[in-house]
Amino acid sequence: MGDVQLQGLDSDYDIDKILNSSRFLTPVTGFDYDDLGNDVLPLGIYKDSAGVWHDFQPASALSGFTIQPVNVVDIYSSRVATEFAGSSAIIPKFVLIAIKGKEYTNQNFFKRKNEMVTSPESYMKIHLQGEYDTTTAAQTTTEVTHGLGYIPMINVWVKNISSGFPNYINRITTSGDSAGLTNGVIIDEQKIYITTGLVSPSRNITVYYRIYLENQE
Amino acid sequence: MNTDDRIIDDELQGLGYLGQASGTISVASFTFFSGATQTFSTTLPLASEQTMSISNVKFSGVGNTGVNNKWIYSTGKLSFRNTSPSYDVLLLIDRTPDGQVIKVQLYNPTVASNQTVPNITISIKSYYYAPSW
């Protein structure tokens, strides 16, 4: 009988705290939801009817272009709702990440108190995280200084907190015009520049960002 | 037991790192005919289809000064209007069983005349990770 190996994860860095994953394991053909009780940040992929996995991607397209499959999982800040674009079932897999400072009480969340964490993984380490409120009354660029001296990996989400689909949240979309980005994030060795575009009628939005220590090689 | 061993009293479960990949799409200078679409692509290896990714992209050699030579966080679709010469750009990132596919489409609107597009380079840096599903 071997000795019990006790291993701990000793980290001076914040890492993404996953509350739940793979909420829907069976094919989704319609609308379903699960109330979460508070805002979360979603990341995910889905498998189409041909068995091919895709990232969640923004919807819409420019005329003259061929678009990829639209988002098939709508994540609201306090609810996970699945819809499908088309007639074929899809299987989404996603994680819901906690926002620092918020309390989560939904019974479907992972509860791992007093457990050992043994992991061969190298978890992405959060260097900087935050959020800010703004509106879509005008195109706005917000600078966040990370000061790392290299191009880091990041994640940025936008939550709509007013009209249309309130509390709809997803990673920020990227678009531009002849002058540059009208929506999206530019990264340099010292800062990230988050641009949110003009949408009429104006909406209140919350932008969440995470800048990791991991750099692009 | 080593006194440095510790038990984590926490529900932390991070996003496990699986690796990185980078790629380049090189577009040699060409004559862009009115109403034409040009498509270029590259495929980056994926450790597994069921990974998630963060991708940064950079266009070099485009006339749009707000985009040229800037690393852009990409969530799968990026579009902009290039200037000097004028044409539309659409970048899509998706995955297939072969890997992560990056596709770039350039579209010369029918209202524009034929024009010469200089050399363009699209760089992609992807970071792969996966939690415990």
Coordinates of C-alpha atoms in Angstrom, one line a residue:
Chain A
M1 CA 0.0 0.0 0.0
G2 CA 1.5 3.3 -1.0
D3 CA 1.8 6.3 1.1
V4 CA -0.9 9.0 0.7
Q5 CA 0.6 11.7 -1.4
L6 CA -0.4 15.1 -0.2
Q7 CA 0.0 17.8 -2.8
G8 CA -1.0 21.4 -2.6
L9 CA -1.4 24.1 -5.1
D10 CA 0.6 27.0 -3.7
S11 CA 0.0 30.1 -5.7
D12 CA 0.5 33.8 -5.1
Y13 CA -1.7 34.6 -8.0
D14 CA -5.4 34.7 -8.6
I15 CA -6.7 32.2 -11.1
D16 CA -10.0 32.0 -12.8
K17 CA -12.5 30.5 -10.3
I18 CA -14.9 28.1 -12.1
L19 CA -18.3 27.9 -10.6
N20 CA -19.8 25.3 -13.0
S21 CA -19.1 23.7 -16.3
S22 CA -20.9 21.6 -18.9
R23 CA -24.3 22.5 -17.6
F24 CA -25.9 21.0 -20.7
L25 CA -24.4 17.6 -21.6
T26 CA -27.2 16.4 -23.8
P27 CA -28.0 17.8 -27.2
V28 CA -29.8 21.1 -27.1
T29 CA -32.7 21.6 -29.5
G30 CA -34.5 24.5 -28.0
F31 CA -34.5 26.9 -25.2
D32 CA -33.5 26.1 -21.6
Y33 CA -32.1 28.1 -18.8
D34 CA -30.7 27.9 -15.3
D35 CA -30.9 30.8 -13.0
L36 CA -27.5 31.5 -11.4
G37 CA -28.3 34.1 -8.8
N38 CA -25.5 36.5 -9.8
D39 CA -23.4 37.6 -12.6
V40 CA -20.8 35.2 -14.1
L41 CA -18.4 35.3 -17.0
P42 CA -18.9 32.6 -19.6
L43 CA -16.4 30.8 -21.9
G44 CA -17.3 27.9 -24.1
I45 CA -17.4 25.7 -27.2
Y46 CA -20.1 23.7 -28.8
K47 CA -20.4 20.7 -31.1
D48 CA -22.5 20.9 -34.2
S49 CA -24.6 18.2 -35.8
A50 CA -21.6 17.0 -37.8
G51 CA -19.7 16.4 -34.7
V52 CA -17.3 19.4 -35.2
W53 CA -16.4 21.6 -32.2
H54 CA -16.6 25.4 -32.6
D55 CA -15.9 28.4 -30.4
F56 CA -18.8 30.6 -29.5
Q57 CA -18.7 33.3 -32.2
P58 CA -20.5 36.5 -32.6
A59 CA -23.5 36.6 -34.9
S60 CA -24.1 38.9 -37.8
A61 CA -22.2 39.3 -41.0
L62 CA -21.3 41.8 -43.7
S63 CA -23.1 41.5 -47.0
G64 CA -21.0 39.6 -49.5
F65 CA -19.3 37.4 -46.9
T66 CA -19.9 33.9 -45.8
I67 CA -20.5 33.7 -42.0
Q68 CA -19.7 31.1 -39.5
P69 CA -22.3 29.5 -37.3
V70 CA -23.9 32.1 -35.1
N71 CA -23.8 31.9 -31.3
V72 CA -25.9 29.1 -30.2
V73 CA -25.6 29.6 -26.5
D74 CA -26.8 32.8 -25.0
I75 CA -25.3 33.5 -21.6
Y76 CA -27.0 36.0 -19.4
S77 CA -25.3 37.3 -16.4
S78 CA -27.5 35.4 -14.0
R79 CA -28.9 32.8 -16.4
V80 CA -27.6 30.3 -18.9
A81 CA -30.0 30.0 -21.8
T82 CA -29.5 27.8 -24.8
E83 CA -30.9 28.4 -28.2
F84 CA -30.0 27.0 -31.5
A85 CA -29.6 28.6 -34.9
G86 CA -31.1 26.2 -37.3
S87 CA -32.8 22.8 -37.0
S88 CA -29.9 20.7 -35.8
A89 CA -29.2 20.0 -32.2
I90 CA -25.9 21.2 -30.7
I91 CA -24.0 20.3 -27.6
P92 CA -22.5 23.2 -25.7
K93 CA -19.8 22.9 -23.2
F94 CA -18.9 26.0 -21.2
V95 CA -17.5 27.2 -17.9
L96 CA -18.9 29.9 -15.8
I97 CA -16.3 32.0 -14.1
A98 CA -16.8 33.9 -10.8
I99 CA -16.4 37.7 -10.7
K100 CA -14.3 38.8 -7.9
G101 CA -16.2 40.2 -5.0
K102 CA -19.6 38.6 -5.8
E103 CA -21.4 36.0 -3.7
Y104 CA -22.7 32.9 -5.4
T105 CA -25.4 30.8 -3.9
N106 CA -26.9 28.7 -6.7
Q107 CA -26.9 25.1 -5.8
N108 CA -25.6 24.0 -9.1
F109 CA -22.3 25.6 -8.5
F110 CA -19.3 23.6 -7.5
K111 CA -18.7 23.5 -3.8
R112 CA -15.2 22.4 -3.0
K113 CA -14.5 23.2 0.5
N114 CA -11.8 21.5 2.4
E115 CA -10.5 19.5 -0.6
M116 CA -7.0 18.9 -1.8
V117 CA -6.3 20.3 -5.2
T118 CA -3.8 18.2 -7.1
S119 CA -3.0 19.3 -10.6
P120 CA -0.4 18.9 -13.2
E121 CA -1.9 21.8 -15.0
S122 CA -0.4 25.3 -15.3
Y123 CA -3.3 27.5 -14.6
M124 CA -3.5 30.9 -16.2
K125 CA -2.6 33.5 -13.6
I126 CA -4.5 36.6 -13.4
H127 CA -2.3 39.7 -13.3
L128 CA -5.1 42.3 -13.4
Q129 CA -8.9 42.1 -13.4
G130 CA -11.6 44.6 -13.2
E131 CA -14.8 46.1 -14.6
Y132 CA -16.3 49.4 -15.5
D133 CA -19.7 50.8 -16.5
T134 CA -20.2 52.8 -19.6
T135 CA -22.9 53.4 -22.2
T136 CA -23.2 53.0 -26.0
A137 CA -24.2 56.6 -26.5
A138 CA -20.8 57.1 -28.2
Q139 CA -17.8 55.0 -29.2
T140 CA -15.6 54.9 -26.1
T141 CA -12.0 53.7 -25.6
T142 CA -10.9 52.9 -22.1
E143 CA -7.2 52.3 -21.4
V144 CA -6.0 49.8 -18.8
T145 CA -2.4 49.8 -17.9
H146 CA -0.8 46.3 -17.2
G147 CA 2.8 47.4 -17.4
L148 CA 4.1 43.9 -18.2
G149 CA 6.5 44.8 -21.0
Y150 CA 5.1 42.1 -23.3
I151 CA 1.8 41.3 -25.1
P152 CA -0.3 39.3 -22.6
M153 CA -3.3 37.0 -23.1
I154 CA -6.5 38.6 -22.1
N155 CA -10.2 38.0 -21.9
V156 CA -12.9 40.7 -22.1
W157 CA -16.6 40.4 -21.7
V158 CA -19.5 42.9 -22.2
K159 CA -22.7 42.8 -20.4
N160 CA -25.8 44.6 -21.6
I161 CA -27.6 45.9 -18.6
S162 CA -30.5 47.7 -20.3
S163 CA -32.8 47.3 -23.2
G164 CA -33.0 44.5 -25.7
F165 CA -31.8 41.4 -24.0
P166 CA -31.0 42.7 -20.5
N167 CA -28.0 41.0 -18.8
Y168 CA -26.9 39.3 -21.9
I169 CA -23.1 38.8 -21.5
N170 CA -20.5 37.4 -23.9
R171 CA -17.0 38.0 -24.9
I172 CA -16.5 41.4 -26.6
T173 CA -17.0 41.4 -30.4
T174 CA -14.6 42.9 -32.7
S175 CA -15.4 45.2 -35.6
G176 CA -13.9 48.2 -37.3
D177 CA -14.2 50.8 -40.0
S178 CA -11.8 52.8 -42.1
A179 CA -10.4 54.5 -39.0
G180 CA -9.7 51.4 -36.9
L181 CA -11.6 49.4 -34.3
T182 CA -15.1 50.5 -33.6
N183 CA -15.5 47.7 -31.0
G184 CA -12.9 45.4 -29.6
V185 CA -9.5 45.4 -27.8
I186 CA -6.0 46.4 -28.9
I187 CA -3.1 45.2 -26.8
D188 CA 0.4 46.5 -26.5
E189 CA 3.3 46.0 -24.2
Q190 CA 2.0 48.4 -21.6
K191 CA -1.7 48.7 -22.0
I192 CA -4.9 47.3 -23.4
Y193 CA -7.3 49.6 -25.2
I194 CA -11.0 48.5 -24.9
T195 CA -13.3 50.2 -27.4
T196 CA -17.0 49.8 -27.2
G197 CA -19.0 51.1 -30.1
L198 CA -22.0 53.4 -30.6
V199 CA -25.3 51.6 -30.4
S200 CA -28.6 53.4 -30.8
P201 CA -30.7 53.5 -28.8
S202 CA -28.0 53.9 -26.1
R203 CA -27.6 51.1 -23.7
N204 CA -25.9 50.8 -20.3
I205 CA -23.1 48.2 -20.4
T206 CA -20.6 46.7 -18.0
V207 CA -17.2 45.7 -19.3
Y208 CA -15.2 43.0 -17.5
Y209 CA -11.6 42.4 -18.3
R210 CA -8.9 39.9 -17.2
I211 CA -5.2 40.3 -18.1
Y212 CA -3.2 37.2 -17.5
L213 CA 0.5 36.9 -16.8
E214 CA 0.8 34.4 -19.7
N215 CA 2.2 36.1 -22.8
Q216 CA 1.8 35.2 -26.4
E217 CA 5.0 33.5 -27.6
Chain B
M1 CA 5.4 14.6 5.2
N2 CA 7.2 17.6 4.0
T3 CA 6.3 20.5 6.1
D4 CA 6.0 22.6 2.9
D5 CA 3.1 20.4 1.7
R6 CA -0.2 22.2 2.0
I7 CA -3.9 21.3 1.5
I8 CA -5.9 23.8 -0.4
D9 CA -9.1 24.7 1.3
D10 CA -10.7 26.3 -1.7
E11 CA -13.0 25.7 -4.6
L12 CA -10.6 27.1 -7.1
Q13 CA -10.4 25.4 -10.4
G14 CA -8.5 27.4 -13.0
L15 CA -8.3 27.2 -16.7
G16 CA -5.6 24.7 -17.5
Y17 CA -3.0 25.7 -20.0
L18 CA -2.6 23.3 -22.9
G19 CA -0.1 25.1 -25.1
Q20 CA 0.3 27.8 -27.7
A21 CA 0.5 28.0 -31.4
S22 CA 1.3 30.8 -33.8
G23 CA 0.8 31.2 -37.5
T24 CA 1.1 33.6 -40.4
I25 CA -0.8 34.3 -43.5
S26 CA 1.3 36.0 -46.1
V27 CA -0.5 37.7 -48.9
A28 CA 1.7 38.7 -51.8
S29 CA 0.8 41.8 -53.7
F30 CA -1.9 41.3 -56.2
T31 CA -4.3 43.2 -58.5
F32 CA -7.8 43.3 -56.9
F33 CA -10.5 43.3 -59.6
S34 CA -13.7 45.2 -59.0
G35 CA -16.3 43.0 -57.2
A36 CA -13.8 40.2 -56.5
T37 CA -13.2 38.3 -53.2
Q38 CA -9.9 36.8 -52.2
T39 CA -9.6 34.3 -49.5
F40 CA -6.5 33.2 -47.6
S41 CA -6.2 30.8 -44.7
T42 CA -4.0 28.9 -42.4
T43 CA -4.5 26.1 -39.8
L44 CA -3.0 25.9 -36.4
P45 CA -2.7 22.6 -34.6
L46 CA -5.0 22.0 -31.7
A47 CA -4.1 19.7 -28.8
S48 CA -7.8 18.6 -28.8
E49 CA -11.0 19.7 -30.4
Q50 CA -12.4 20.3 -27.0
T51 CA -10.1 23.1 -26.0
M52 CA -10.8 26.8 -25.7
S53 CA -8.6 29.4 -27.1
I54 CA -7.6 33.0 -26.8
S55 CA -6.2 34.4 -30.0
N56 CA -4.5 37.7 -30.8
V57 CA -4.2 38.8 -34.4
K58 CA -2.1 41.4 -36.1
F59 CA -2.4 42.9 -39.6
S60 CA 0.8 44.3 -41.2
G61 CA 0.9 46.1 -44.5
V62 CA -2.7 47.4 -44.4
G63 CA -3.5 51.1 -44.9
N64 CA -5.9 51.3 -42.0
T65 CA -3.7 53.1 -39.4
G66 CA -6.0 52.1 -36.5
V67 CA -5.4 48.5 -37.3
N68 CA -2.0 48.2 -38.9
N69 CA 0.7 46.5 -36.8
K70 CA -1.6 46.4 -33.7
W71 CA -2.3 43.2 -31.8
I72 CA -6.0 42.7 -31.5
Y73 CA -7.9 40.4 -29.1
S74 CA -10.0 38.2 -31.4
T75 CA -13.1 36.4 -30.4
G76 CA -13.6 34.7 -33.8
K77 CA -14.6 37.5 -36.1
L78 CA -13.0 40.7 -37.0
S79 CA -14.0 43.1 -39.8
F80 CA -12.8 46.5 -40.9
R81 CA -12.6 48.7 -44.0
N82 CA -9.1 49.2 -45.3
T83 CA -8.0 52.4 -46.9
S84 CA -5.3 53.1 -49.4
P85 CA -6.4 51.0 -51.3
S86 CA -10.0 50.6 -50.2
Y87 CA -11.4 47.1 -49.6
D88 CA -13.2 45.2 -46.9
V89 CA -11.5 42.7 -44.6
L90 CA -13.1 39.9 -42.7
L91 CA -11.1 37.6 -40.5
L92 CA -12.7 34.5 -39.1
I93 CA -11.3 32.0 -36.6
D94 CA -13.0 28.6 -36.3
R95 CA -12.0 25.0 -35.7
T96 CA -12.2 21.8 -37.6
P97 CA -11.0 18.3 -36.8
D98 CA -7.8 19.4 -38.4
G99 CA -7.2 22.3 -36.1
Q100 CA -7.9 25.9 -35.6
V101 CA -8.6 27.6 -38.9
I102 CA -7.9 31.2 -39.5
K103 CA -9.5 32.6 -42.7
V104 CA -9.2 36.0 -44.1
Q105 CA -11.4 37.4 -46.8
L106 CA -10.7 40.5 -48.8
Y107 CA -13.6 42.0 -50.7
N108 CA -13.3 44.7 -53.3
P109 CA -16.8 46.3 -53.6
T110 CA -18.2 46.6 -57.1
V111 CA -18.2 50.4 -56.8
A112 CA -14.4 50.5 -56.6
S113 CA -12.1 50.2 -59.5
N114 CA -9.4 47.6 -59.9
Q115 CA -6.6 48.3 -57.5
T116 CA -3.3 47.0 -56.4
V117 CA -3.0 45.5 -52.9
P118 CA 0.5 45.5 -51.5
N119 CA 2.0 42.7 -49.4
I120 CA 0.0 41.9 -46.3
T121 CA 0.9 39.7 -43.4
I122 CA -1.6 38.5 -40.8
S123 CA -0.1 37.1 -37.6
I124 CA -2.0 34.9 -35.2
K125 CA -1.0 33.9 -31.7
S126 CA -3.3 31.4 -30.0
Y127 CA -3.2 30.3 -26.4
Y128 CA -5.1 27.0 -25.6
Y129 CA -6.6 26.1 -22.3
A130 CA -9.2 23.7 -20.9
P131 CA -10.8 23.4 -17.6
S132 CA -11.9 20.1 -16.1
W133 CA -15.2 19.6 -17.9

